[in-house]
Coordinates of C-alpha atoms and ligand atoms in Angstrom, one line a residue:
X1 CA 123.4 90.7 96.3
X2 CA 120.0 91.2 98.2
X3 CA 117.9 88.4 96.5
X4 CA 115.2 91.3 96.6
X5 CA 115.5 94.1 94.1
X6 CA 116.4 97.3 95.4
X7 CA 113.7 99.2 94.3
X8 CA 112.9 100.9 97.1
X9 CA 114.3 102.5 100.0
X10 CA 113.2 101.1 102.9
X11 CA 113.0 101.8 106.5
X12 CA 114.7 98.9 108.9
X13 CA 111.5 98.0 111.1
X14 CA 109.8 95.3 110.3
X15 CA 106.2 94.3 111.2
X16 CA 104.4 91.1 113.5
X17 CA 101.4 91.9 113.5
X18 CA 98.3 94.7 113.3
X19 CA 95.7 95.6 115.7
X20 CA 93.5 98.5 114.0
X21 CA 95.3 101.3 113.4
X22 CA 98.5 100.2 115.3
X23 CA 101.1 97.9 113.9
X24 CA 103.5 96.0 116.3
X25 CA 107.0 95.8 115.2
X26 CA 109.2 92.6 115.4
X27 CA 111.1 94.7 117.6
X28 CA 108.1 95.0 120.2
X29 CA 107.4 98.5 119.2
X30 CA 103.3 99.6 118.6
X31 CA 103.0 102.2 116.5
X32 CA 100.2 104.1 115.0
X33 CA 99.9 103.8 111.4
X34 CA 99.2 107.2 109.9
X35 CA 99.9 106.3 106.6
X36 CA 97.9 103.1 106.0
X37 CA 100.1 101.6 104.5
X38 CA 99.9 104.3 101.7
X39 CA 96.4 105.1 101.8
X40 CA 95.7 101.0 101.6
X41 CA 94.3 99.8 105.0
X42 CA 91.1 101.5 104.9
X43 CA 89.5 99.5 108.1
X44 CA 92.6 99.1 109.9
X45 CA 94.9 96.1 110.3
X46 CA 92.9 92.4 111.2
X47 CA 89.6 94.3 111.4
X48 CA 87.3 91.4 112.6
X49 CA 84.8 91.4 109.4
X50 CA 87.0 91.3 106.9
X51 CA 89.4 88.8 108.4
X52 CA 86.6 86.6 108.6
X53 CA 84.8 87.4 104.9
X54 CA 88.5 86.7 103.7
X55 CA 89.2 83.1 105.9
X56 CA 85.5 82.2 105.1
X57 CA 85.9 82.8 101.5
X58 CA 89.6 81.3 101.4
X59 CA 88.2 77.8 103.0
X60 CA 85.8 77.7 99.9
X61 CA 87.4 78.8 96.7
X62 CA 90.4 81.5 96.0
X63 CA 90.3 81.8 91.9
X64 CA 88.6 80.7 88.7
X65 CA 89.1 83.2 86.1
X66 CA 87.5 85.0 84.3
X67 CA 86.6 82.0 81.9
X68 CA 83.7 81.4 84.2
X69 CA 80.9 83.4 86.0
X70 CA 82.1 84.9 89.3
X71 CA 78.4 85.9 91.4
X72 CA 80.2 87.4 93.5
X73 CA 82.0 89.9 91.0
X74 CA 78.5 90.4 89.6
X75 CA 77.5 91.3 93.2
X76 CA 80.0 93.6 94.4
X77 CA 79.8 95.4 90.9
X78 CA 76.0 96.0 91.6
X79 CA 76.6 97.7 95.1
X80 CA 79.6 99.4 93.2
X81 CA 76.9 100.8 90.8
X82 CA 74.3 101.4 92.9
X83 CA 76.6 104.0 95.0
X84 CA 78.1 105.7 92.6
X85 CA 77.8 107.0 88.8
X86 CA 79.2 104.2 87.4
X87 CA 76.8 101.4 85.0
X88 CA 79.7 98.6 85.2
X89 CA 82.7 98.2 86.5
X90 CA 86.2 96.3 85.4
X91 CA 88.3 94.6 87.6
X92 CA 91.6 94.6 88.1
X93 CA 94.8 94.2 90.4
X94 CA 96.0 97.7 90.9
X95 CA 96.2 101.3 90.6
X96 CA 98.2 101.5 87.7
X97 CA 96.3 98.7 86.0
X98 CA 93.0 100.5 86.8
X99 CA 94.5 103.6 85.0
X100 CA 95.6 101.7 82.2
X101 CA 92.2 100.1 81.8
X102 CA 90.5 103.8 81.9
X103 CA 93.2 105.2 79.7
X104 CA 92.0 102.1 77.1
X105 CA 88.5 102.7 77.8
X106 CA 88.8 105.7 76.8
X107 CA 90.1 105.0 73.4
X108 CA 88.4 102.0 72.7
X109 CA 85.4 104.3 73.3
X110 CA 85.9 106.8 70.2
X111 CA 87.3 104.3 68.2
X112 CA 83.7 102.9 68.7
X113 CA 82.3 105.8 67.8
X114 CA 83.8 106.2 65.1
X115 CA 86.7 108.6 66.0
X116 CA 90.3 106.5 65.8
X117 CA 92.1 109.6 65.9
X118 CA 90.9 110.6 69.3
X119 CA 93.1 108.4 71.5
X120 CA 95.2 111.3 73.1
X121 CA 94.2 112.6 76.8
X122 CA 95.2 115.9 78.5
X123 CA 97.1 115.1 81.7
X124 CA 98.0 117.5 84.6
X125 CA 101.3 118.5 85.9
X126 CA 102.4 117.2 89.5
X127 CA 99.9 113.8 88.7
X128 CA 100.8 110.5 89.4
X129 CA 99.1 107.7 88.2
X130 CA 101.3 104.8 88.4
X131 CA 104.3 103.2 87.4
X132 CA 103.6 101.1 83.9
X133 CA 104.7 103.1 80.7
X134 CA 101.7 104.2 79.7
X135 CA 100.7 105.8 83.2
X136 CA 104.6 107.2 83.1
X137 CA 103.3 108.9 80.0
X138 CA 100.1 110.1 81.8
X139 CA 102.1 112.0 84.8
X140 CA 105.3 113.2 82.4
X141 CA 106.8 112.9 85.7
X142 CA 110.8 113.3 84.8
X143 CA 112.1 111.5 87.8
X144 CA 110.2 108.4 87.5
X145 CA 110.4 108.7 83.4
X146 CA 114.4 108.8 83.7
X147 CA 116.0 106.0 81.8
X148 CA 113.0 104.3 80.8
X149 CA 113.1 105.6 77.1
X150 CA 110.8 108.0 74.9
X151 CA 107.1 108.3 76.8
X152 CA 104.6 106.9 76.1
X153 CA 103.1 108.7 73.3
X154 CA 99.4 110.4 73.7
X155 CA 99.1 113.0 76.3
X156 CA 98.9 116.2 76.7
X157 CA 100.2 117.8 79.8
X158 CA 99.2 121.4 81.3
X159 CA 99.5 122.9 84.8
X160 CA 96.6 122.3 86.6
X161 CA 93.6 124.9 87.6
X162 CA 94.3 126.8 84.6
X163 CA 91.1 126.1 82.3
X164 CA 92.8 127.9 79.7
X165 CA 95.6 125.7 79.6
X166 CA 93.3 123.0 78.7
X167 CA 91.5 124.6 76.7
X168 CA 94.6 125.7 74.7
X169 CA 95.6 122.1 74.3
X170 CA 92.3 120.6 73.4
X171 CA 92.4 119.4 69.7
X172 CA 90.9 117.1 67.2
X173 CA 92.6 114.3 68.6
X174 CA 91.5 114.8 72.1
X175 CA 89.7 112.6 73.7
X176 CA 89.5 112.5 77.8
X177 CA 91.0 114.6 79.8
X178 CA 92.9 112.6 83.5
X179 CA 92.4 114.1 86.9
X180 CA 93.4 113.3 90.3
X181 CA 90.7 115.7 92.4
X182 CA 93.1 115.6 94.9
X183 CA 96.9 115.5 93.9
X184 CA 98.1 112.4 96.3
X185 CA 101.5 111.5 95.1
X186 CA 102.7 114.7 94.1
X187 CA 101.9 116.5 97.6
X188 CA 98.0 116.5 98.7
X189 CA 97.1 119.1 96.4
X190 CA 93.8 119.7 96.3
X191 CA 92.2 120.9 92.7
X192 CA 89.6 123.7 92.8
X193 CA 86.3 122.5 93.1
X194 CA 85.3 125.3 90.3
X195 CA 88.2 123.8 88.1
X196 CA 87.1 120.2 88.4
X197 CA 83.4 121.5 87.4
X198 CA 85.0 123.4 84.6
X199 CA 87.0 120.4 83.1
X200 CA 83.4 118.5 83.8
X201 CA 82.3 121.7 81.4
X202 CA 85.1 121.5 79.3
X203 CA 84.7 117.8 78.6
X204 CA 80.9 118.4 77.5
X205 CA 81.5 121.0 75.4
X206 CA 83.9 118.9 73.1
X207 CA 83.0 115.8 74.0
X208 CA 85.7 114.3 76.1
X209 CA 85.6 111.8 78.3
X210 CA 86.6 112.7 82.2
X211 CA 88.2 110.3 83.8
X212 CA 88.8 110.9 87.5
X213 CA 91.6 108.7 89.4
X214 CA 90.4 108.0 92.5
X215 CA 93.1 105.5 93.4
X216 CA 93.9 107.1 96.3
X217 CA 91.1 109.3 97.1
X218 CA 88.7 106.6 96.6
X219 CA 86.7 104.6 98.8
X220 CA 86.1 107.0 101.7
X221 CA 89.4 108.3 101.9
X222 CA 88.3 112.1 101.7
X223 CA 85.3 111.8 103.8
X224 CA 82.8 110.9 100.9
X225 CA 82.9 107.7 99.3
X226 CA 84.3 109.2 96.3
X227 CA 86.2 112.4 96.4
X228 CA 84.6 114.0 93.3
X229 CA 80.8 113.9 95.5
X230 CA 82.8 117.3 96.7
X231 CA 83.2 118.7 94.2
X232 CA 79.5 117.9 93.1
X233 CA 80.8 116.8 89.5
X234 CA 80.1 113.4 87.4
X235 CA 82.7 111.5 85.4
X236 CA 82.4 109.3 82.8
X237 CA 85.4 106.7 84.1
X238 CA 86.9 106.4 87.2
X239 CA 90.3 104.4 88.3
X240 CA 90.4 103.0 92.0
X241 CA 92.4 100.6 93.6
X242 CA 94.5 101.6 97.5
X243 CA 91.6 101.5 100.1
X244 CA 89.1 99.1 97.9
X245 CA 89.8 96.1 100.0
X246 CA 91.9 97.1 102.7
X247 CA 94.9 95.3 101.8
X248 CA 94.3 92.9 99.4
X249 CA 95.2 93.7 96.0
X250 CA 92.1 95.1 94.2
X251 CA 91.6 97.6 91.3
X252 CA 88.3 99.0 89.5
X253 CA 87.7 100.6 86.6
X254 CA 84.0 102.3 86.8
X255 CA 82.3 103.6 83.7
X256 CA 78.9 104.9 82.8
X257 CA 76.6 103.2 80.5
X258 CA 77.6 104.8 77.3
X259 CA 81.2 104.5 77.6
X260 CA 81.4 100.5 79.7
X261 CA 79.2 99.6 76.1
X262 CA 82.6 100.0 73.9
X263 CA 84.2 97.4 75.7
X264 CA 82.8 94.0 74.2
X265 CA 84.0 90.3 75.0
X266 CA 88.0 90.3 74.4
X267 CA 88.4 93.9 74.0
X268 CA 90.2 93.7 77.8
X269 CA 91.0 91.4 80.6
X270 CA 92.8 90.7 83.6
X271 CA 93.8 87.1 84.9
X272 CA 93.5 88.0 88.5
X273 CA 91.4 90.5 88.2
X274 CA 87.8 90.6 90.7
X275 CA 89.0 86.4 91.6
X276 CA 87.3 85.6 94.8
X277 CA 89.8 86.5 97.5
X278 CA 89.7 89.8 95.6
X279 CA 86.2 90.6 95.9
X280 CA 85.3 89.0 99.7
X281 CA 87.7 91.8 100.9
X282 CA 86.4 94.3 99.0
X283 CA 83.2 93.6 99.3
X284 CA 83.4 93.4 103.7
X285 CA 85.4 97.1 102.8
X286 CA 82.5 98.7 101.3
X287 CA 80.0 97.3 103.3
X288 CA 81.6 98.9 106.5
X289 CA 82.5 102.2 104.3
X290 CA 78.0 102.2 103.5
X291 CA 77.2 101.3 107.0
X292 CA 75.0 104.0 108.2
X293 CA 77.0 106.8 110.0
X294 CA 80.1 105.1 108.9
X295 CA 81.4 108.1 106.8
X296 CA 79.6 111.4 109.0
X297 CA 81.4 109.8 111.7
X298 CA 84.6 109.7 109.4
X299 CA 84.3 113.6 108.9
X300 CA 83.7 114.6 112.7
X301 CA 87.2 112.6 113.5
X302 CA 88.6 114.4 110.9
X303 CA 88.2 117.3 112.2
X304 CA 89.5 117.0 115.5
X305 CA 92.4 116.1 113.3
X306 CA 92.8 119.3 111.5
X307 CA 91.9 121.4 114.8
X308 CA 94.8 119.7 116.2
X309 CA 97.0 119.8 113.0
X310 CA 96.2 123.5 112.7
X311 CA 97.1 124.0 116.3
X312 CA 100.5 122.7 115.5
X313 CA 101.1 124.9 112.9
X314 CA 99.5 127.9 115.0
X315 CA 102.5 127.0 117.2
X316 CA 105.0 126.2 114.7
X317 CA 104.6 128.3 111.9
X318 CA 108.5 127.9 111.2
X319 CA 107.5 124.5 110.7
X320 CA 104.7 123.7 109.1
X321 CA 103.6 126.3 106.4
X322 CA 99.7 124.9 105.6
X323 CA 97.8 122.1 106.1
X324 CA 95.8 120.8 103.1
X325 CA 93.8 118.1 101.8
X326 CA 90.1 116.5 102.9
X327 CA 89.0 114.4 105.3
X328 CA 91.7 111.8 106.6
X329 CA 94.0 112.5 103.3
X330 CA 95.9 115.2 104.8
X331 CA 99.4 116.6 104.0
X332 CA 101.3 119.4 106.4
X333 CA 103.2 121.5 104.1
X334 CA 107.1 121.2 105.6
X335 CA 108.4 125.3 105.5
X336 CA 112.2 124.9 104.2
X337 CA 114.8 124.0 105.5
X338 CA 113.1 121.9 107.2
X339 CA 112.6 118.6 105.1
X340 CA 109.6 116.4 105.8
X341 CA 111.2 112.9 105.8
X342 CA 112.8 114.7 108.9
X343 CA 110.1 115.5 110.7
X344 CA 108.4 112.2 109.6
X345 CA 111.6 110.5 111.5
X346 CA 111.3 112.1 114.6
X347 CA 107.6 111.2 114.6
X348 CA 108.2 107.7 114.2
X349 CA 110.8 108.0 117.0
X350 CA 107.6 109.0 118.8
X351 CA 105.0 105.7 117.8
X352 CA 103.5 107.6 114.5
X353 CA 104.2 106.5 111.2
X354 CA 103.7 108.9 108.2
X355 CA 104.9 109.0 104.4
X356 CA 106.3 112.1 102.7
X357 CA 104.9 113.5 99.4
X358 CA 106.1 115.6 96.6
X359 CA 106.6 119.8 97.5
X360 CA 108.1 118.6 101.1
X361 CA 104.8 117.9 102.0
X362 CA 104.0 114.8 104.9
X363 CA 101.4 113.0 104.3
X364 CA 98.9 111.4 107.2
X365 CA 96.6 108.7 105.7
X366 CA 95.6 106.7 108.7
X367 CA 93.3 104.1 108.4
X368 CA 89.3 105.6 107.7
X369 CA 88.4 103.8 111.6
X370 CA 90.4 105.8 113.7
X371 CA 88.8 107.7 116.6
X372 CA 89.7 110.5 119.3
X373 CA 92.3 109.1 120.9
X374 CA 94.3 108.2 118.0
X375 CA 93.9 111.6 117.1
X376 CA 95.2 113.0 120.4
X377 CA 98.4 109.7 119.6
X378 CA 99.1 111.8 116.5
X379 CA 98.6 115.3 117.7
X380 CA 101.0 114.5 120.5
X381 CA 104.0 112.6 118.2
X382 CA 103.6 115.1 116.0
X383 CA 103.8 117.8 118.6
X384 CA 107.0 116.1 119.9
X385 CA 109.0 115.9 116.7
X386 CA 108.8 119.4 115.7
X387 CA 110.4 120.1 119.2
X388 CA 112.5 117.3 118.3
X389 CA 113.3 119.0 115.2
X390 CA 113.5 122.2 116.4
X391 CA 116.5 121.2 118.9
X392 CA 117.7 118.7 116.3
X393 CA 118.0 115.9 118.7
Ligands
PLP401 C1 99.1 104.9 94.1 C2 98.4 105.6 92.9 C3 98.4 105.0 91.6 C4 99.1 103.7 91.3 O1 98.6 102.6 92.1 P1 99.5 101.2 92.2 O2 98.5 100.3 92.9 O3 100.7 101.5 92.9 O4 99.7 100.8 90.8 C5 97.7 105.6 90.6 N1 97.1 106.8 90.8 C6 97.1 107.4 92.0 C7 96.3 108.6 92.2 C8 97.8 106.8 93.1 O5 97.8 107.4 94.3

């Protein structure tokens, strides 16, 4: 049998090497990488700086543990503070360790306060937060849930943008509430900005933490360093992980003061988690991601994107029903029966590489350093496969 378990279904091209936001296949195909390697390669592939923070930092010293003081942990957490909410920050490996850590936080900080019984969160419909049982639980998503046993127990899922709905479910025992401010996984669904303020409200009222997971919205992704600067609201703990470091495995649990307090030597840990290979990627990532102009110049590409996306669907309506999202996190809504892995072959037939997303949605998340004309590369492939899949080719 394949000595590599077959987990996944994967596409038969196989990469050499990366040059920004092109990869070059084995094959001698150069594509463009509109997915980023799922929202992952933030700066592009081999981008200069952070090959060289990562070879300079591999030549001194890869990993201690956390047994001993890591300076430069301590100093990527402080320019992690210092540009967002957050007081302190937890390091870890992943996305779905990062929401397990915030899902514990969250716990650990009632039971702190002196409220045990307030370990349950409410959850949203359509979310997806990662494969580990606990994050299973989270998104009560029945496909990836299937034959994994009973969920895991503590959360409360509602539809989302329905404030009633949470407010319905809110009880003694509630303690945080879980939100994606855009929905990646399940299609690029965008929550209202008026909702997300109103769970913010919500949470204050009854005093429940909000935790935001930014795993894939995160780190400049939307346009903003953090996607919930759009919707002008403050959480308590945030989950990131995808575009932290570009490519090297990275996750980061951000809390405020009041809540990072509850969490006391041994209360959580992480072998790997913020070593030093870790943290000189991530740290070269936000760096570039707070250079100045870095992220208005991020938003004026975007939007040659969406001009051109929406003149695609201006021409193909039968095609693509909407275009949502924010800033280079962008799904085109596939109009039945027309099914987006489809039209996402057909535009890799043309040198663009996309992934697909829940509600037949097909998902663009090209690296954050992209400019005009790899907009005009994808406007054009993309433009080609829907006459591709019009005449089924
Ligand atoms: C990808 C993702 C996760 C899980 O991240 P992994 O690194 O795959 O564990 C969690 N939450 C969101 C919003 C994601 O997009």
């Amino acid at each position: 049998m394949n000595a590599v378990m077959q987990t996944y279904g994967r596409i038969p091209i196989s990469f050499e090497r990366g040059e920004g936001a092109y990869l070059i296949s084995t094959d001698g195909h150069r594509y463009l990488d509109g997915a980023g390697g799922i929202a992952v390669v933030s700066m592009g592939h081999n981008h200069p700086k952070l090959t060289s923070a990562l070879i300079e930092q591999a030549q001194r010293l890869w990993h201690v543990s956390n047994l001993y003081e890591i300076p430069e942990q301590s100093q990527y957490a402080e320019k992690l503070v210092e540009a967002s909410f957050a007081d302190a920050v937890f390091f870890c490996n992943s996305g779905a360790e990062a929401m397990e850590g915030a899902i514990k936080i969250a716990r650990k900080f009632h039971s702190v306060n002196g409220a045990r019984n307030r370990y349950r969160s409410i959850t949203l419909e359509g979310s997806f937060h990662g494969r580990t049982l606990a994050t299973l639980g989270a998104a009560n998503n029945p496909n990836h849930l299937e034959g994994f046993g009973p969920p895991a127990e503590g959360f409360d899922v509602v539809p989302p943008n329905s404030l009633e709905a949470v407010r319905e479910v809110i009880c003694s025992d509630t303690g945080a509430i879980v939100v994606e401010p855009i929905q990646g996984e399940g299609g690029i669904r965008p929550l209202k900005f008026d909702y997300l303020k109103g769970l913010r409200d919500l949470a204050d009222e009854h005093k429940l933490l909000l935790i935001v997971d930014e795993v894939q919205t995160g780190f400049g992704r939307t346009g903003k360093l953090f996607a919930h600067e759009w919707a002008e609201i403050t959480p308590d703990i945030m989950a990131c992980a995808k575009g932290i470091a570009s490519g090297f495995p990275c996750g980061a649990v951000l809390a405020s003061k009041k809540v990072a307090e509850a969490m006391t030597p041994g209360t959580h840990g992480s072998t790997f988690g913020g070593n030093q290979l870790a943290m000189a990627a991530a740290n070269a990532t936000l760096d570039i991601l707070l250079e100045n102009g870095f992220l208005s110049k991020l938003q004026q590409v975007s939007k040659l994107l969406w001009n051109g996306l929406q003149s695609i669907a201006d021409a193909h309506p039968e095609i693509v029903e909407n275009i949502r999202g924010q800033g280079l996190m962008i799904g085109l809504v596939v109009r039945s029966p027309f099914v987006n892995s489809e039209l996402g072959n057909f535009a890799r037939n043309h040198g663009l590489l996309t992934v697909v997303a829940g509600e037949n949605v097909l998902r663009l998340l090209p690296p954050l350093i992209i400019e005009e004309q790899e907009v005009d590369f994808i406007i054009n492939s993309l433009k080609q496969a829907c006459a591709d899949l019009l005449s089924k080719v």
